PDB file of C-alpha atoms in Angstrom:
ATOM      1  CA  MET A   1      37.771 292.013 241.861  1.00  0.00           C
ATOM      2  CA  LYS A   2      35.570 292.924 243.520  1.00  0.00           C
ATOM      3  CA  ARG A   3      33.016 289.667 241.919  1.00  0.00           C
ATOM      4  CA  GLN A   4      36.120 287.577 243.580  1.00  0.00           C
ATOM      5  CA  MET A   5      36.007 289.131 246.253  1.00  0.00           C
ATOM      6  CA  MET A   6      32.212 288.428 247.011  1.00  0.00           C
ATOM      7  CA  GLU A   7      32.431 284.569 246.171  1.00  0.00           C
ATOM      8  CA  LEU A   8      35.718 284.227 248.461  1.00  0.00           C
ATOM      9  CA  LEU A   9      34.237 286.544 251.681  1.00  0.00           C
ATOM     10  CA  GLY A  10      33.115 284.807 254.672  1.00  0.00           C
ATOM     11  CA  SER A  11      30.770 286.264 257.566  1.00  0.00           C
ATOM     12  CA  GLY A  12      32.572 289.712 259.789  1.00  0.00           C
ATOM     13  CA  ALA A  13      34.368 292.679 260.769  1.00  0.00           C
ATOM     14  CA  GLU A  14      37.515 291.725 257.942  1.00  0.00           C
ATOM     15  CA  ALA A  15      34.641 290.403 255.375  1.00  0.00           C
ATOM     16  CA  GLU A  16      32.654 294.445 255.740  1.00  0.00           C
ATOM     17  CA  LYS A  17      36.042 296.470 256.328  1.00  0.00           C
ATOM     18  CA  ALA A  18      37.689 294.675 253.471  1.00  0.00           C
ATOM     19  CA  LEU A  19      34.016 295.122 250.854  1.00  0.00           C
ATOM     20  CA  GLY A  20      34.287 298.301 252.039  1.00  0.00           C
ATOM     21  CA  LEU A  21      37.142 299.850 251.175  1.00  0.00           C
ATOM     22  CA  ALA A  22      36.796 297.712 247.504  1.00  0.00           C
ATOM     23  CA  LEU A  23      33.045 299.743 247.033  1.00  0.00           C
ATOM     24  CA  VAL A  24      35.556 302.997 248.028  1.00  0.00           C
ATOM     25  CA  TYR A  25      38.110 302.439 245.447  1.00  0.00           C
ATOM     26  CA  GLU A  26      35.519 301.286 243.228  1.00  0.00           C
ATOM     27  CA  ALA A  27      32.809 305.172 243.898  1.00  0.00           C
ATOM     28  CA  VAL A  28      35.575 306.804 243.141  1.00  0.00           C
ATOM     29  CA  ALA A  29      36.681 305.296 240.234  1.00  0.00           C
ATOM     30  CA  GLU A  30      33.688 305.879 238.985  1.00  0.00           C
ATOM     31  CA  GLU A  31      32.879 309.253 239.589  1.00  0.00           C
ATOM     32  CA  GLY A  32      36.194 310.132 238.311  1.00  0.00           C
ATOM     33  CA  LEU A  33      35.434 307.709 234.759  1.00  0.00           C
ATOM     34  CA  GLY A  34      31.890 310.521 234.688  1.00  0.00           C
ATOM     35  CA  GLN A  35      29.992 307.365 235.563  1.00  0.00           C
ATOM     36  CA  ARG A  36      27.858 309.475 238.495  1.00  0.00           C
ATOM     37  CA  GLU A  37      24.816 308.008 239.317  1.00  0.00           C
ATOM     38  CA  ARG A  38      27.263 304.859 239.605  1.00  0.00           C
ATOM     39  CA  ALA A  39      29.553 306.250 242.270  1.00  0.00           C
ATOM     40  CA  SER A  40      26.588 307.420 243.941  1.00  0.00           C
ATOM     41  CA  TRP A  41      25.309 303.962 244.355  1.00  0.00           C
ATOM     42  CA  SER A  42      29.015 302.032 244.903  1.00  0.00           C
ATOM     43  CA  TRP A  43      29.711 304.851 248.154  1.00  0.00           C
ATOM     44  CA  ASN A  44      26.057 304.273 249.745  1.00  0.00           C
ATOM     45  CA  LEU A  45      27.003 300.488 249.557  1.00  0.00           C
ATOM     46  CA  ALA A  46      30.140 300.774 250.738  1.00  0.00           C
ATOM     47  CA  ALA A  47      28.471 303.591 253.653  1.00  0.00           C
ATOM     48  CA  GLN A  48      25.678 300.337 254.942  1.00  0.00           C
ATOM     49  CA  VAL A  49      29.268 297.148 254.188  1.00  0.00           C
ATOM     50  CA  TYR A  50      31.524 299.419 256.536  1.00  0.00           C
ATOM     51  CA  PRO A  51      30.764 302.707 258.024  1.00  0.00           C
ATOM     52  CA  GLY A  52      34.547 302.954 259.416  1.00  0.00           C
ATOM     53  CA  PHE A  53      35.840 303.795 255.123  1.00  0.00           C
ATOM     54  CA  ARG A  54      34.345 307.406 256.487  1.00  0.00           C
ATOM     55  CA  GLU A  55      37.552 307.649 257.954  1.00  0.00           C
ATOM     56  CA  ILE A  56      40.430 307.098 255.167  1.00  0.00           C
ATOM     57  CA  PRO A  57      42.320 310.368 254.684  1.00  0.00           C
ATOM     58  CA  ASP A  58      41.282 311.628 251.437  1.00  0.00           C
ATOM     59  CA  THR A  59      44.957 311.482 250.044  1.00  0.00           C
ATOM     60  CA  LEU A  60      44.254 307.517 250.005  1.00  0.00           C
ATOM     61  CA  VAL A  61      41.144 307.395 247.752  1.00  0.00           C
ATOM     62  CA  GLY A  62      42.129 311.102 245.248  1.00  0.00           C
ATOM     63  CA  GLU A  63      39.463 314.151 244.457  1.00  0.00           C
ATOM     64  CA  PRO A  64      36.756 312.594 243.655  1.00  0.00           C
ATOM     65  CA  VAL A  65      35.557 311.439 246.913  1.00  0.00           C
ATOM     66  CA  ASN A  66      35.205 315.401 247.575  1.00  0.00           C
ATOM     67  CA  ALA A  67      31.298 314.741 245.408  1.00  0.00           C
ATOM     68  CA  LEU A  68      30.573 312.416 246.208  1.00  0.00           C
ATOM     69  CA  ARG A  69      31.059 313.556 249.854  1.00  0.00           C
ATOM     70  CA  GLU A  70      29.148 317.088 248.752  1.00  0.00           C
ATOM     71  CA  ARG A  71      26.345 314.568 247.951  1.00  0.00           C
ATOM     72  CA  THR A  72      24.588 312.863 250.097  1.00  0.00           C
ATOM     73  CA  HIS A  73      21.588 315.657 250.629  1.00  0.00           C
ATOM     74  CA  GLU A  74      20.007 313.356 246.744  1.00  0.00           C
ATOM     75  CA  CYS A  75      19.210 310.749 249.551  1.00  0.00           C
ATOM     76  CA  LEU A  76      16.394 312.128 250.525  1.00  0.00           C
ATOM     77  CA  PRO A  77      13.545 311.861 248.758  1.00  0.00           C
ATOM     78  CA  ASN A  78      12.955 315.466 246.761  1.00  0.00           C
ATOM     79  CA  ALA A  79      10.498 317.992 247.169  1.00  0.00           C
ATOM     80  CA  ALA A  80       9.222 317.067 243.476  1.00  0.00           C
ATOM     81  CA  SER A  81       6.142 316.500 244.622  1.00  0.00           C
ATOM     82  CA  GLU A  82       5.803 319.753 245.904  1.00  0.00           C
ATOM     83  CA  GLY A  83       4.043 320.482 242.047  1.00  0.00           C
ATOM     84  CA  ALA A  84       1.863 317.130 242.025  1.00  0.00           C
ATOM     85  CA  GLY A  85       0.034 319.732 244.737  1.00  0.00           C
ATOM     86  CA  PRO A  86      -1.998 317.994 247.616  1.00  0.00           C
ATOM     87  CA  GLY A  87      -2.788 313.862 247.530  1.00  0.00           C
ATOM     88  CA  ILE A  88      -2.811 310.140 248.076  1.00  0.00           C
ATOM     89  CA  PRO A  89       0.937 308.433 246.253  1.00  0.00           C
ATOM     90  CA  GLU A  90       0.451 305.472 244.971  1.00  0.00           C
ATOM     91  CA  PRO A  91       3.765 303.897 245.960  1.00  0.00           C
ATOM     92  CA  PRO A  92       5.780 302.620 242.816  1.00  0.00           C
ATOM     93  CA  ARG A  93       5.709 299.264 241.456  1.00  0.00           C
ATOM     94  CA  VAL A  94       8.367 297.044 240.724  1.00  0.00           C
ATOM     95  CA  ARG A  95       8.490 296.240 236.922  1.00  0.00           C
ATOM     96  CA  MET A  96      11.580 294.200 236.515  1.00  0.00           C
ATOM     97  CA  LYS A  97      13.821 292.910 239.017  1.00  0.00           C
ATOM     98  CA  PRO A  98      16.844 290.713 238.223  1.00  0.00           C
ATOM     99  CA  LYS A  99      17.090 288.096 241.200  1.00  0.00           C
ATOM    100  CA  PRO A 100      20.459 288.148 242.761  1.00  0.00           C
ATOM    101  CA  GLY A 101      22.515 285.071 243.716  1.00  0.00           C
ATOM    102  CA  TYR A 102      23.486 283.060 245.945  1.00  0.00           C
ATOM    103  CA  THR A 103      27.560 284.130 246.719  1.00  0.00           C
ATOM    104  CA  ALA A 104      29.574 280.371 247.321  1.00  0.00           C
ATOM    105  CA  GLY A 105      31.103 282.445 250.456  1.00  0.00           C
ATOM    106  CA  ALA A 106      27.550 283.158 252.238  1.00  0.00           C
ATOM    107  CA  SER A 107      26.288 279.689 250.294  1.00  0.00           C
ATOM    108  CA  LYS A 108      29.848 277.374 252.208  1.00  0.00           C
ATOM    109  CA  LEU A 109      29.222 279.197 255.637  1.00  0.00           C
ATOM    110  CA  GLU A 110      25.384 278.226 254.701  1.00  0.00           C
ATOM    111  CA  ILE A 111      24.237 281.970 255.928  1.00  0.00           C
ATOM    112  CA  GLU A 112      20.677 282.606 256.940  1.00  0.00           C
ATOM    113  CA  GLY A 113      18.594 285.897 257.206  1.00  0.00           C
ATOM    114  CA  GLN A 114      16.860 288.949 255.940  1.00  0.00           C
ATOM    115  CA  LEU A 115      17.931 291.884 254.895  1.00  0.00           C
ATOM    116  CA  VAL A 116      15.881 294.771 254.512  1.00  0.00           C
ATOM    117  CA  VAL A 117      17.063 297.199 252.877  1.00  0.00           C
ATOM    118  CA  ARG A 118      14.715 301.121 252.571  1.00  0.00           C
ATOM    119  CA  MET A 119      15.480 303.047 249.225  1.00  0.00           C
ATOM    120  CA  ILE A 120      14.546 305.953 247.241  1.00  0.00           C
ATOM    121  CA  VAL A 121      12.975 305.575 244.431  1.00  0.00           C
ATOM    122  CA  GLY A 122      13.224 308.747 241.831  1.00  0.00           C
ATOM    123  CA  ALA A 123      10.051 310.274 239.846  1.00  0.00           C
ATOM    124  CA  ASP A 124      12.637 308.683 236.875  1.00  0.00           C
ATOM    125  CA  GLY A 125      12.481 305.373 238.092  1.00  0.00           C
ATOM    126  CA  ARG A 126      15.462 304.597 239.608  1.00  0.00           C
ATOM    127  CA  PRO A 127      16.508 302.854 242.639  1.00  0.00           C
ATOM    128  CA  ARG A 128      18.969 305.395 244.986  1.00  0.00           C
ATOM    129  CA  CYS A 129      20.208 305.975 248.238  1.00  0.00           C
ATOM    130  CA  PRO A 130      20.072 302.330 249.552  1.00  0.00           C
ATOM    131  CA  VAL A 131      20.099 301.402 254.250  1.00  0.00           C
ATOM    132  CA  VAL A 132      20.453 298.764 255.453  1.00  0.00           C
ATOM    133  CA  LEU A 133      17.598 297.655 258.265  1.00  0.00           C
ATOM    134  CA  GLN A 134      18.610 295.264 258.776  1.00  0.00           C
ATOM    135  CA  SER A 135      21.996 293.181 257.804  1.00  0.00           C
ATOM    136  CA  LEU A 136      22.679 290.095 256.857  1.00  0.00           C
ATOM    137  CA  PRO A 137      25.629 288.108 258.063  1.00  0.00           C
ATOM    138  CA  ALA A 138      28.357 288.281 254.869  1.00  0.00           C
ATOM    139  CA  PRO A 139      28.364 291.744 253.890  1.00  0.00           C
ATOM    140  CA  SER A 140      28.753 289.574 250.539  1.00  0.00           C
ATOM    141  CA  LEU A 141      25.401 288.878 249.396  1.00  0.00           C
ATOM    142  CA  THR A 142      23.720 292.109 251.108  1.00  0.00           C
ATOM    143  CA  VAL A 143      26.577 293.885 248.134  1.00  0.00           C
ATOM    144  CA  GLN A 144      25.113 290.777 245.848  1.00  0.00           C
ATOM    145  CA  VAL A 145      21.181 292.102 246.603  1.00  0.00           C
ATOM    146  CA  LEU A 146      21.780 295.108 246.077  1.00  0.00           C
ATOM    147  CA  GLU A 147      24.211 295.132 242.883  1.00  0.00           C
ATOM    148  CA  SER A 148      20.732 293.085 241.650  1.00  0.00           C
ATOM    149  CA  VAL A 149      18.303 296.234 243.415  1.00  0.00           C
ATOM    150  CA  TYR A 150      20.610 298.678 241.001  1.00  0.00           C
ATOM    151  CA  LYS A 151      19.777 296.943 237.545  1.00  0.00           C
ATOM    152  CA  TRP A 152      15.743 297.041 238.686  1.00  0.00           C
ATOM    153  CA  GLU A 153      13.165 299.007 237.229  1.00  0.00           C
ATOM    154  CA  PHE A 154      10.565 300.580 238.710  1.00  0.00           C
ATOM    155  CA  GLU A 155       6.981 302.690 238.229  1.00  0.00           C
ATOM    156  CA  PRO A 156       7.602 305.101 240.174  1.00  0.00           C
ATOM    157  CA  ALA A 157       5.508 306.715 242.817  1.00  0.00           C
ATOM    158  CA  SER A 158       2.759 309.542 241.504  1.00  0.00           C
ATOM    159  CA  ILE A 159       0.211 311.786 243.007  1.00  0.00           C
ATOM    160  CA  ASN A 160      -2.377 313.447 240.325  1.00  0.00           C
ATOM    161  CA  GLY A 161      -0.544 311.799 237.531  1.00  0.00           C
ATOM    162  CA  THR A 162       3.169 313.257 238.596  1.00  0.00           C
ATOM    163  CA  ALA A 163       5.455 310.906 239.480  1.00  0.00           C
ATOM    164  CA  VAL A 164       7.268 311.680 242.256  1.00  0.00           C
ATOM    165  CA  ASP A 165      10.193 310.029 244.361  1.00  0.00           C
ATOM    166  CA  ALA A 166       8.984 307.665 247.583  1.00  0.00           C
ATOM    167  CA  PHE A 167      10.933 306.038 249.657  1.00  0.00           C
ATOM    168  CA  TYR A 168      10.478 302.550 249.022  1.00  0.00           C
ATOM    169  CA  HIS A 169      11.280 299.076 250.765  1.00  0.00           C
ATOM    170  CA  LEU A 170      12.575 295.214 250.976  1.00  0.00           C
ATOM    171  CA  THR A 171      12.523 292.597 252.665  1.00  0.00           C
ATOM    172  CA  THR A 172      14.379 289.334 250.972  1.00  0.00           C
ATOM    173  CA  ASP A 173      14.997 286.368 253.526  1.00  0.00           C
ATOM    174  CA  PHE A 174      17.959 283.706 252.932  1.00  0.00           C
ATOM    175  CA  ARG A 175      17.883 280.187 254.000  1.00  0.00           C
ATOM    176  CA  GLY A 176      21.817 278.614 253.861  1.00  0.00           C
ATOM    177  CA  ARG A 177      21.532 275.829 250.706  1.00  0.00           C
ATOM    178  CA  ARG A 178      21.844 272.409 251.729  1.00  0.00           C
TER     179      ARG A 178
END
């Protein structure tokens, strides 16, 4: 269903709300199924697309939402670098990055813009906690990019050869398809 929404949604507040709520329910379902990492990613996407989702009563989304809310502290880099000692960190590097598609709705509207995202690349090389610093006019396109980024593989940052959490910035430019 989310895939269909992303293909059909355009831009604006109603599109943000519809997609954001779908992401909230997706996160709750993933949490209920024990897919903790994936649930946290979807939860963070919902926060980026539709911040108003936090006003949804718990009774509408169920018990798993409490676990998701409690894990917001995971969006800070881990103090793992303490064990690495002093030194200049080597930044994370992308090993594999599937390219995002251009959603039909965004293509039809010839959406253009720049998406700027800050995230954490964990010591395990996995991205987490995306924060959109500059969004695209179509929330579906923002989600499409971030869903692709979830599949990226990184060589983690390191200090003195020890893998550590680190921030990573991504800038993606989109030009309307004509």
